[in-house]
mmCIF file of C-alpha atoms in Angstrom:
data_model
loop_
_atom_site.group_PDB
_atom_site.id
_atom_site.type_symbol
_atom_site.label_atom_id
_atom_site.label_comp_id
_atom_site.label_asym_id
_atom_site.label_seq_id
_atom_site.Cartn_x
_atom_site.Cartn_y
_atom_site.Cartn_z
ATOM 1 C CA MET A 1 -4.376 -2.228 33.498
ATOM 2 C CA ARG A 2 -5.301 -3.076 29.995
ATOM 3 C CA THR A 3 -2.142 -2.054 28.998
ATOM 4 C CA PHE A 4 -0.099 -3.918 31.422
ATOM 5 C CA LEU A 5 -2.385 -6.996 30.456
ATOM 6 C CA ALA A 6 -1.270 -6.674 26.154
ATOM 7 C CA LEU A 7 2.606 -6.536 26.962
ATOM 8 C CA ALA A 8 2.411 -9.360 29.520
ATOM 9 C CA ALA A 9 0.345 -11.561 26.313
ATOM 10 C CA VAL A 10 2.902 -9.958 24.307
ATOM 11 C CA MET A 11 5.629 -11.573 26.094
ATOM 12 C CA ALA A 12 4.030 -14.697 26.975
ATOM 13 C CA LEU A 13 3.555 -14.547 22.948
ATOM 14 C CA SER A 14 7.555 -14.069 22.484
ATOM 15 C CA SER A 15 8.718 -17.388 23.967
ATOM 16 C CA GLY A 16 7.236 -18.961 22.148
ATOM 17 C CA GLY A 17 3.501 -18.552 20.249
ATOM 18 C CA VAL A 18 4.329 -20.399 17.346
ATOM 19 C CA ALA A 19 4.209 -23.980 17.683
ATOM 20 C CA ALA A 20 6.838 -25.737 15.280
ATOM 21 C CA GLY A 21 4.581 -27.406 13.297
ATOM 22 C CA LYS A 22 6.571 -31.418 11.395
ATOM 23 C CA GLN A 23 7.501 -30.338 8.189
ATOM 24 C CA VAL A 24 6.443 -31.972 5.327
ATOM 25 C CA ASP A 25 8.737 -30.902 2.685
ATOM 26 C CA ALA A 26 11.485 -32.920 1.023
ATOM 27 C CA SER A 27 14.075 -31.566 -0.906
ATOM 28 C CA PRO A 28 14.931 -32.900 -4.294
ATOM 29 C CA PRO A 29 18.732 -33.257 -3.967
ATOM 30 C CA THR A 30 18.878 -31.161 -7.620
ATOM 31 C CA ASP A 31 17.178 -28.953 -8.870
ATOM 32 C CA GLN A 32 14.850 -29.517 -12.037
ATOM 33 C CA ALA A 33 16.029 -25.722 -13.172
ATOM 34 C CA THR A 34 19.937 -25.117 -12.370
ATOM 35 C CA GLY A 35 20.399 -29.320 -12.295
ATOM 36 C CA GLY A 36 22.440 -27.728 -8.773
ATOM 37 C CA LYS A 37 22.385 -29.196 -5.227
ATOM 38 C CA VAL A 38 18.926 -28.139 -3.183
ATOM 39 C CA LEU A 39 21.019 -26.615 0.159
ATOM 40 C CA PHE A 40 18.181 -25.130 1.234
ATOM 41 C CA TYR A 41 14.245 -25.709 0.983
ATOM 42 C CA ASP A 42 10.990 -24.686 3.281
ATOM 43 C CA GLY A 43 7.749 -24.932 2.101
ATOM 44 C CA PHE A 44 5.531 -24.412 4.889
ATOM 45 C CA ASP A 45 3.588 -26.747 5.149
ATOM 46 C CA GLY A 46 3.450 -28.251 8.278
ATOM 47 C CA THR A 47 0.643 -26.907 10.930
ATOM 48 C CA GLY A 48 3.520 -24.531 12.166
ATOM 49 C CA LEU A 49 6.642 -22.906 11.024
ATOM 50 C CA ASP A 50 9.792 -24.745 11.699
ATOM 51 C CA ARG A 51 12.021 -23.970 14.477
ATOM 52 C CA LYS A 52 14.296 -26.061 13.227
ATOM 53 C CA GLU A 53 14.590 -23.934 10.320
ATOM 54 C CA TRP A 54 13.807 -20.517 11.255
ATOM 55 C CA ASN A 55 13.858 -18.239 14.952
ATOM 56 C CA VAL A 56 11.721 -15.203 14.788
ATOM 57 C CA VAL A 57 12.790 -11.949 16.024
ATOM 58 C CA GLY A 58 11.900 -9.757 19.235
ATOM 59 C CA THR A 59 10.817 -6.737 20.072
ATOM 60 C CA ASP A 60 14.368 -5.939 20.942
ATOM 61 C CA PHE A 61 15.047 -5.611 17.175
ATOM 62 C CA TRP A 62 14.605 -2.121 15.876
ATOM 63 C CA VAL A 63 16.272 0.295 13.135
ATOM 64 C CA ASN A 64 16.512 2.131 10.174
ATOM 65 C CA ASN A 65 13.236 4.314 12.548
ATOM 66 C CA GLU A 66 10.460 1.499 11.358
ATOM 67 C CA GLN A 67 7.480 1.906 13.032
ATOM 68 C CA GLN A 68 6.445 -1.510 14.101
ATOM 69 C CA ALA A 69 8.141 -3.455 16.867
ATOM 70 C CA TYR A 70 8.863 -7.672 16.019
ATOM 71 C CA VAL A 71 6.968 -10.075 17.947
ATOM 72 C CA ASP A 72 6.662 -14.212 17.444
ATOM 73 C CA SER A 73 3.107 -14.365 17.617
ATOM 74 C CA PRO A 74 1.192 -16.016 15.908
ATOM 75 C CA GLU A 75 -1.290 -13.138 14.623
ATOM 76 C CA THR A 76 2.295 -11.677 13.255
ATOM 77 C CA VAL A 77 3.948 -14.802 11.668
ATOM 78 C CA SER A 78 1.538 -17.903 11.184
ATOM 79 C CA ILE A 79 1.396 -20.762 8.303
ATOM 80 C CA VAL A 80 -1.717 -20.732 6.956
ATOM 81 C CA GLN A 81 -3.749 -22.625 3.618
ATOM 82 C CA GLY A 82 -5.780 -23.272 1.194
ATOM 83 C CA LEU A 83 -3.770 -19.333 -0.270
ATOM 84 C CA GLU A 84 -4.736 -18.776 -3.590
ATOM 85 C CA GLY A 85 -2.410 -19.272 -5.855
ATOM 86 C CA ALA A 86 -0.317 -21.155 -3.560
ATOM 87 C CA ASN A 87 1.667 -25.227 -3.182
ATOM 88 C CA GLY A 88 -0.093 -26.557 -0.054
ATOM 89 C CA GLY A 89 0.638 -24.118 3.205
ATOM 90 C CA ALA A 90 2.743 -20.544 2.789
ATOM 91 C CA LEU A 91 4.422 -18.192 5.343
ATOM 92 C CA ALA A 92 2.049 -15.406 6.812
ATOM 93 C CA LEU A 93 4.209 -12.145 8.401
ATOM 94 C CA THR A 94 1.434 -9.916 9.127
ATOM 95 C CA PRO A 95 1.673 -6.302 10.794
ATOM 96 C CA VAL A 96 -1.470 -5.836 13.618
ATOM 97 C CA TYR A 97 -2.257 -3.052 14.834
ATOM 98 C CA GLN A 98 -2.304 -2.613 18.670
ATOM 99 C CA PRO A 99 -1.081 0.603 20.361
ATOM 100 C CA GLY A 100 0.481 0.379 24.303
ATOM 101 C CA VAL A 101 2.339 -2.603 23.901
ATOM 102 C CA ASP A 102 5.586 -2.458 22.757
ATOM 103 C CA PRO A 103 7.922 -2.662 25.691
ATOM 104 C CA ASN A 104 10.726 -0.160 24.210
ATOM 105 C CA PRO A 105 10.584 3.201 25.866
ATOM 106 C CA GLN A 106 11.894 5.101 22.953
ATOM 107 C CA ARG A 107 10.123 3.308 20.452
ATOM 108 C CA HIS A 108 6.184 3.461 20.904
ATOM 109 C CA ALA A 109 5.971 1.377 18.624
ATOM 110 C CA ASP A 110 1.797 1.712 17.638
ATOM 111 C CA PHE A 111 2.249 -1.704 15.428
ATOM 112 C CA LEU A 112 3.630 -5.301 16.213
ATOM 113 C CA SER A 113 4.699 -7.212 12.625
ATOM 114 C CA GLY A 114 7.412 -10.346 11.581
ATOM 115 C CA ARG A 115 10.829 -11.164 11.564
ATOM 116 C CA ILE A 116 12.088 -14.647 10.609
ATOM 117 C CA ASN A 117 15.528 -15.186 9.707
ATOM 118 C CA SER A 118 17.787 -18.638 9.209
ATOM 119 C CA ARG A 119 21.206 -17.243 11.402
ATOM 120 C CA GLY A 120 22.786 -20.005 12.842
ATOM 121 C CA LYS A 121 20.400 -22.515 11.433
ATOM 122 C CA PHE A 122 21.288 -21.982 8.009
ATOM 123 C CA ASP A 123 24.106 -20.085 6.575
ATOM 124 C CA PHE A 124 25.507 -20.490 2.641
ATOM 125 C CA THR A 125 28.482 -19.093 0.478
ATOM 126 C CA TYR A 126 28.181 -18.393 -2.865
ATOM 127 C CA GLY A 127 24.059 -20.060 -4.948
ATOM 128 C CA LYS A 128 20.740 -18.928 -6.332
ATOM 129 C CA ALA A 129 18.552 -18.083 -3.631
ATOM 130 C CA GLU A 130 14.581 -17.021 -4.347
ATOM 131 C CA ALA A 131 11.429 -17.299 -2.901
ATOM 132 C CA ARG A 132 8.093 -16.838 -4.663
ATOM 133 C CA ILE A 133 6.351 -13.897 -2.758
ATOM 134 C CA ARG A 134 2.734 -12.081 -2.407
ATOM 135 C CA LEU A 135 2.962 -8.613 -1.327
ATOM 136 C CA PRO A 136 0.044 -6.383 -0.824
ATOM 137 C CA ALA A 137 -0.497 -2.549 -2.364
ATOM 138 C CA ASP A 138 -0.295 -0.569 1.234
ATOM 139 C CA THR A 139 1.405 2.829 0.840
ATOM 140 C CA GLY A 140 4.438 2.673 3.880
ATOM 141 C CA ILE A 141 4.621 -0.417 3.817
ATOM 142 C CA TRP A 142 8.745 -2.177 4.344
ATOM 143 C CA PRO A 143 8.605 -6.200 3.235
ATOM 144 C CA ALA A 144 12.181 -7.469 2.299
ATOM 145 C CA PHE A 145 14.014 -10.461 0.871
ATOM 146 C CA TRP A 146 17.198 -10.402 1.404
ATOM 147 C CA LEU A 147 20.436 -12.305 2.937
ATOM 148 C CA LEU A 148 23.306 -11.152 5.672
ATOM 149 C CA GLY A 149 26.503 -12.226 6.387
ATOM 150 C CA TYR A 150 27.776 -12.520 10.324
ATOM 151 C CA GLY A 151 29.841 -9.557 12.335
ATOM 152 C CA GLU A 152 29.200 -5.652 12.108
ATOM 153 C CA TRP A 153 27.178 -3.857 9.430
ATOM 154 C CA PRO A 154 28.075 -3.629 6.885
ATOM 155 C CA LYS A 155 31.475 -5.226 6.976
ATOM 156 C CA THR A 156 28.710 -8.435 6.761
ATOM 157 C CA GLY A 157 27.741 -7.753 3.484
ATOM 158 C CA GLU A 158 24.451 -7.319 2.978
ATOM 159 C CA ILE A 159 22.162 -8.831 0.000
ATOM 160 C CA ASP A 160 18.352 -6.916 -0.497
ATOM 161 C CA ILE A 161 17.215 -9.752 -3.238
ATOM 162 C CA MET A 162 13.398 -7.605 -2.701
ATOM 163 C CA GLU A 163 12.348 -4.305 -0.974
ATOM 164 C CA ASN A 164 9.554 -2.733 -1.531
ATOM 165 C CA VAL A 165 7.652 0.701 0.285
ATOM 166 C CA GLY A 166 4.106 0.102 -1.391
ATOM 167 C CA GLU A 167 4.185 0.558 -5.289
ATOM 168 C CA PRO A 168 2.776 -2.076 -6.643
ATOM 169 C CA ASP A 169 4.567 -1.073 -9.708
ATOM 170 C CA TRP A 170 7.978 -1.547 -8.872
ATOM 171 C CA TYR A 171 9.901 -3.648 -6.408
ATOM 172 C CA GLY A 172 14.107 -3.109 -5.950
ATOM 173 C CA VAL A 173 17.243 -4.600 -4.542
ATOM 174 C CA ALA A 174 20.834 -2.881 -3.646
ATOM 175 C CA LEU A 175 24.581 -4.080 -2.149
ATOM 176 C CA HIS A 176 25.017 -2.662 1.066
ATOM 177 C CA GLY A 177 28.751 -2.833 2.257
ATOM 178 C CA LYS A 178 31.951 -0.679 4.129
ATOM 179 C CA GLY A 179 31.876 1.719 1.476
ATOM 180 C CA TYR A 180 28.784 1.413 0.381
ATOM 181 C CA SER A 181 26.035 1.610 2.868
ATOM 182 C CA GLY A 182 23.202 3.259 3.358
ATOM 183 C CA GLU A 183 22.873 4.919 0.745
ATOM 184 C CA THR A 184 24.235 2.502 -1.492
ATOM 185 C CA PRO A 185 25.149 3.433 -5.391
ATOM 186 C CA LEU A 186 24.903 -0.406 -6.089
ATOM 187 C CA VAL A 187 20.982 -0.475 -6.919
ATOM 188 C CA ASN A 188 18.148 -0.932 -8.788
ATOM 189 C CA LYS A 189 14.757 -0.891 -9.459
ATOM 190 C CA TYR A 190 12.372 -3.205 -11.356
ATOM 191 C CA PHE A 191 9.701 -1.488 -12.955
ATOM 192 C CA PHE A 192 6.965 -4.028 -14.175
ATOM 193 C CA PRO A 193 5.235 -4.503 -16.741
ATOM 194 C CA ALA A 194 1.739 -2.744 -17.622
ATOM 195 C CA GLY A 195 -0.450 -5.678 -15.366
ATOM 196 C CA ILE A 196 1.938 -6.666 -13.620
ATOM 197 C CA ASP A 197 2.238 -5.812 -10.354
ATOM 198 C CA VAL A 198 3.958 -6.926 -6.802
ATOM 199 C CA THR A 199 0.056 -7.963 -5.967
ATOM 200 C CA GLN A 200 0.818 -11.239 -7.992
ATOM 201 C CA TRP A 201 2.508 -13.796 -7.224
ATOM 202 C CA HIS A 202 6.123 -13.817 -8.779
ATOM 203 C CA THR A 203 10.054 -15.647 -7.609
ATOM 204 C CA TYR A 204 12.397 -13.095 -5.811
ATOM 205 C CA ALA A 205 16.448 -14.692 -6.347
ATOM 206 C CA VAL A 206 19.539 -14.358 -6.268
ATOM 207 C CA ASP A 207 22.786 -15.602 -8.329
ATOM 208 C CA TRP A 208 25.901 -15.162 -5.277
ATOM 209 C CA ARG A 209 28.427 -16.042 -7.306
ATOM 210 C CA LYS A 210 32.393 -15.634 -6.289
ATOM 211 C CA ASN A 211 32.494 -12.294 -9.583
ATOM 212 C CA GLU A 212 29.480 -11.649 -10.226
ATOM 213 C CA ILE A 213 25.561 -11.154 -8.218
ATOM 214 C CA LEU A 214 22.696 -11.342 -10.185
ATOM 215 C CA PHE A 215 19.472 -10.729 -9.967
ATOM 216 C CA SER A 216 15.894 -12.231 -11.233
ATOM 217 C CA VAL A 217 11.814 -11.585 -10.838
ATOM 218 C CA ASP A 218 10.284 -14.965 -12.090
ATOM 219 C CA GLY A 219 13.114 -15.638 -14.537
ATOM 220 C CA ARG A 220 13.736 -12.605 -16.155
ATOM 221 C CA LEU A 221 17.120 -11.179 -14.948
ATOM 222 C CA THR A 222 16.661 -6.884 -13.154
ATOM 223 C CA TYR A 223 20.487 -5.855 -12.613
ATOM 224 C CA ARG A 224 23.637 -7.615 -12.592
ATOM 225 C CA VAL A 225 26.422 -6.708 -9.697
ATOM 226 C CA THR A 226 30.463 -7.542 -11.076
ATOM 227 C CA ARG A 227 33.519 -7.304 -8.680
ATOM 228 C CA PRO A 228 34.803 -4.862 -10.610
ATOM 229 C CA MET A 229 31.855 -3.050 -10.082
ATOM 230 C CA VAL A 230 31.320 -2.852 -5.778
ATOM 231 C CA GLU A 231 35.150 -2.464 -5.981
ATOM 232 C CA HIS A 232 35.384 0.699 -7.190
ATOM 233 C CA TYR A 233 34.004 1.963 -3.598
ATOM 234 C CA GLY A 234 34.988 -0.289 -1.392
ATOM 235 C CA LYS A 235 36.114 -4.178 -0.498
ATOM 236 C CA TRP A 236 33.583 -6.887 -1.990
ATOM 237 C CA ASP A 237 31.802 -7.319 1.014
ATOM 238 C CA PHE A 238 30.346 -10.856 -0.417
ATOM 239 C CA ALA A 239 33.199 -14.711 0.544
ATOM 240 C CA ASN A 240 31.853 -15.264 3.417
ATOM 241 C CA ARG A 241 28.772 -16.533 5.100
ATOM 242 C CA LYS A 242 25.234 -15.385 4.756
ATOM 243 C CA TYR A 243 21.161 -16.812 6.667
ATOM 244 C CA ILE A 244 17.917 -15.577 4.258
ATOM 245 C CA ILE A 245 15.771 -13.439 5.632
ATOM 246 C CA LEU A 246 11.895 -12.291 6.184
ATOM 247 C CA ASN A 247 10.683 -9.054 7.247
ATOM 248 C CA PHE A 248 7.542 -6.837 6.889
ATOM 249 C CA ALA A 249 8.773 -4.022 8.699
ATOM 250 C CA LEU A 250 6.387 -0.861 8.179
ATOM 251 C CA GLY A 251 7.423 2.884 7.424
ATOM 252 C CA GLY A 252 10.479 4.928 8.423
ATOM 253 C CA ALA A 253 13.999 5.357 6.362
ATOM 254 C CA TYR A 254 13.346 4.115 2.762
ATOM 255 C CA PRO A 255 9.011 4.752 2.408
ATOM 256 C CA TYR A 256 9.839 7.904 3.563
ATOM 257 C CA LYS A 257 12.519 8.917 0.853
ATOM 258 C CA THR A 258 9.935 7.363 -1.430
ATOM 259 C CA ASN A 259 6.543 9.036 -0.468
ATOM 260 C CA GLY A 260 8.033 11.890 2.136
ATOM 261 C CA ILE A 261 4.702 11.144 4.666
ATOM 262 C CA GLU A 262 5.228 12.453 7.564
ATOM 263 C CA GLU A 263 1.098 11.634 9.461
ATOM 264 C CA PRO A 264 0.147 9.580 11.281
ATOM 265 C CA TYR A 265 3.586 8.232 11.007
ATOM 266 C CA GLN A 266 6.198 8.429 8.930
ATOM 267 C CA GLY A 267 6.136 7.145 5.465
ATOM 268 C CA MET A 268 3.197 5.611 6.103
ATOM 269 C CA PRO A 269 -0.748 7.672 6.093
ATOM 270 C CA GLN A 270 -3.613 7.149 7.549
ATOM 271 C CA SER A 271 -5.426 4.855 4.541
ATOM 272 C CA THR A 272 -2.526 2.346 5.131
ATOM 273 C CA VAL A 273 -2.947 2.264 9.381
ATOM 274 C CA GLU A 274 -6.874 1.838 8.483
ATOM 275 C CA ARG A 275 -5.979 -2.149 5.621
ATOM 276 C CA ILE A 276 -3.812 -2.512 9.437
ATOM 277 C CA LYS A 277 -6.721 -1.981 11.366
ATOM 278 C CA ALA A 278 -9.258 -4.009 8.885
ATOM 279 C CA GLY A 279 -6.505 -7.355 8.572
ATOM 280 C CA LYS A 280 -5.558 -6.506 4.457
ATOM 281 C CA VAL A 281 -2.590 -6.790 4.952
ATOM 282 C CA ALA A 282 0.177 -9.463 5.179
ATOM 283 C CA MET A 283 3.218 -10.126 3.296
ATOM 284 C CA TYR A 284 3.321 -14.527 1.834
ATOM 285 C CA VAL A 285 5.493 -16.655 1.450
ATOM 286 C CA ASP A 286 4.984 -19.672 -0.253
ATOM 287 C CA TRP A 287 8.500 -21.244 -0.387
ATOM 288 C CA VAL A 288 12.295 -20.574 -0.331
ATOM 289 C CA LYS A 289 15.234 -22.286 -1.986
ATOM 290 C CA VAL A 290 18.658 -21.590 -1.461
ATOM 291 C CA THR A 291 19.987 -23.932 -4.988
ATOM 292 C CA ALA A 292 23.905 -24.363 -5.193
ATOM 293 C CA SER A 293 26.278 -21.690 -6.961
ATOM 294 C CA LYS A 294 28.660 -23.092 -9.989
ATOM 295 C CA ASN A 295 30.704 -21.224 -9.987
#
């Protein structure tokens, strides 16, 4: 009976548990730093996630043997105020330990977490997408900020702007398309200088252009991919409209390939589980912005 009641609660939350508050941020007409037109901006300063701009993913979604079920719940997707270093409110994607709730009989995930996207509400072709993010440093987590096109993957073209697996001194970027997906050769890790890591606020960005894609953090170029580099492996799958994704996964393929941990969960140790149980693990996003490309 306890499991049934917990599942009923989650499914009720999944039908609209995060209140849609009035968005109080005003998008500036141009970006002050680049002079480009701002196409999208969310500073997460409302009383809840703006459902006119974002979708929240539910339990049906599952990839990469990840160890969480995504749910639409205030526990996993929320707007927080008063967070140190944030400019006003911030989006919090928070994993929680709640075994016996996941309705997927093949997965049986012991964790719930949050994933949002702008699919069908905002998308663009070419431009600079950036987000100011603060991450935890817990082995086996898998938070990400990325862009994806419509249609069948990997022909959709995927731009991974920021991925991390709980090692605080670096983050990864990657491109995926037909002929260069999964174990893509178009991948790079950026290692922060001494004294700097992912637990501090950073602005992760990609400048997506017609013939090149430039990744950066805090304005520092970290990786450049040209169209000829991509076409060495397959078609340039980056001329179509793409939408924004922010998610907090746990364990699964990428963490496991990095740390080799098998127990108690693939890619995730007990120490991280205990931190999640204690409510000490979350991905915070201060703001997200997309600016029109100059080319």
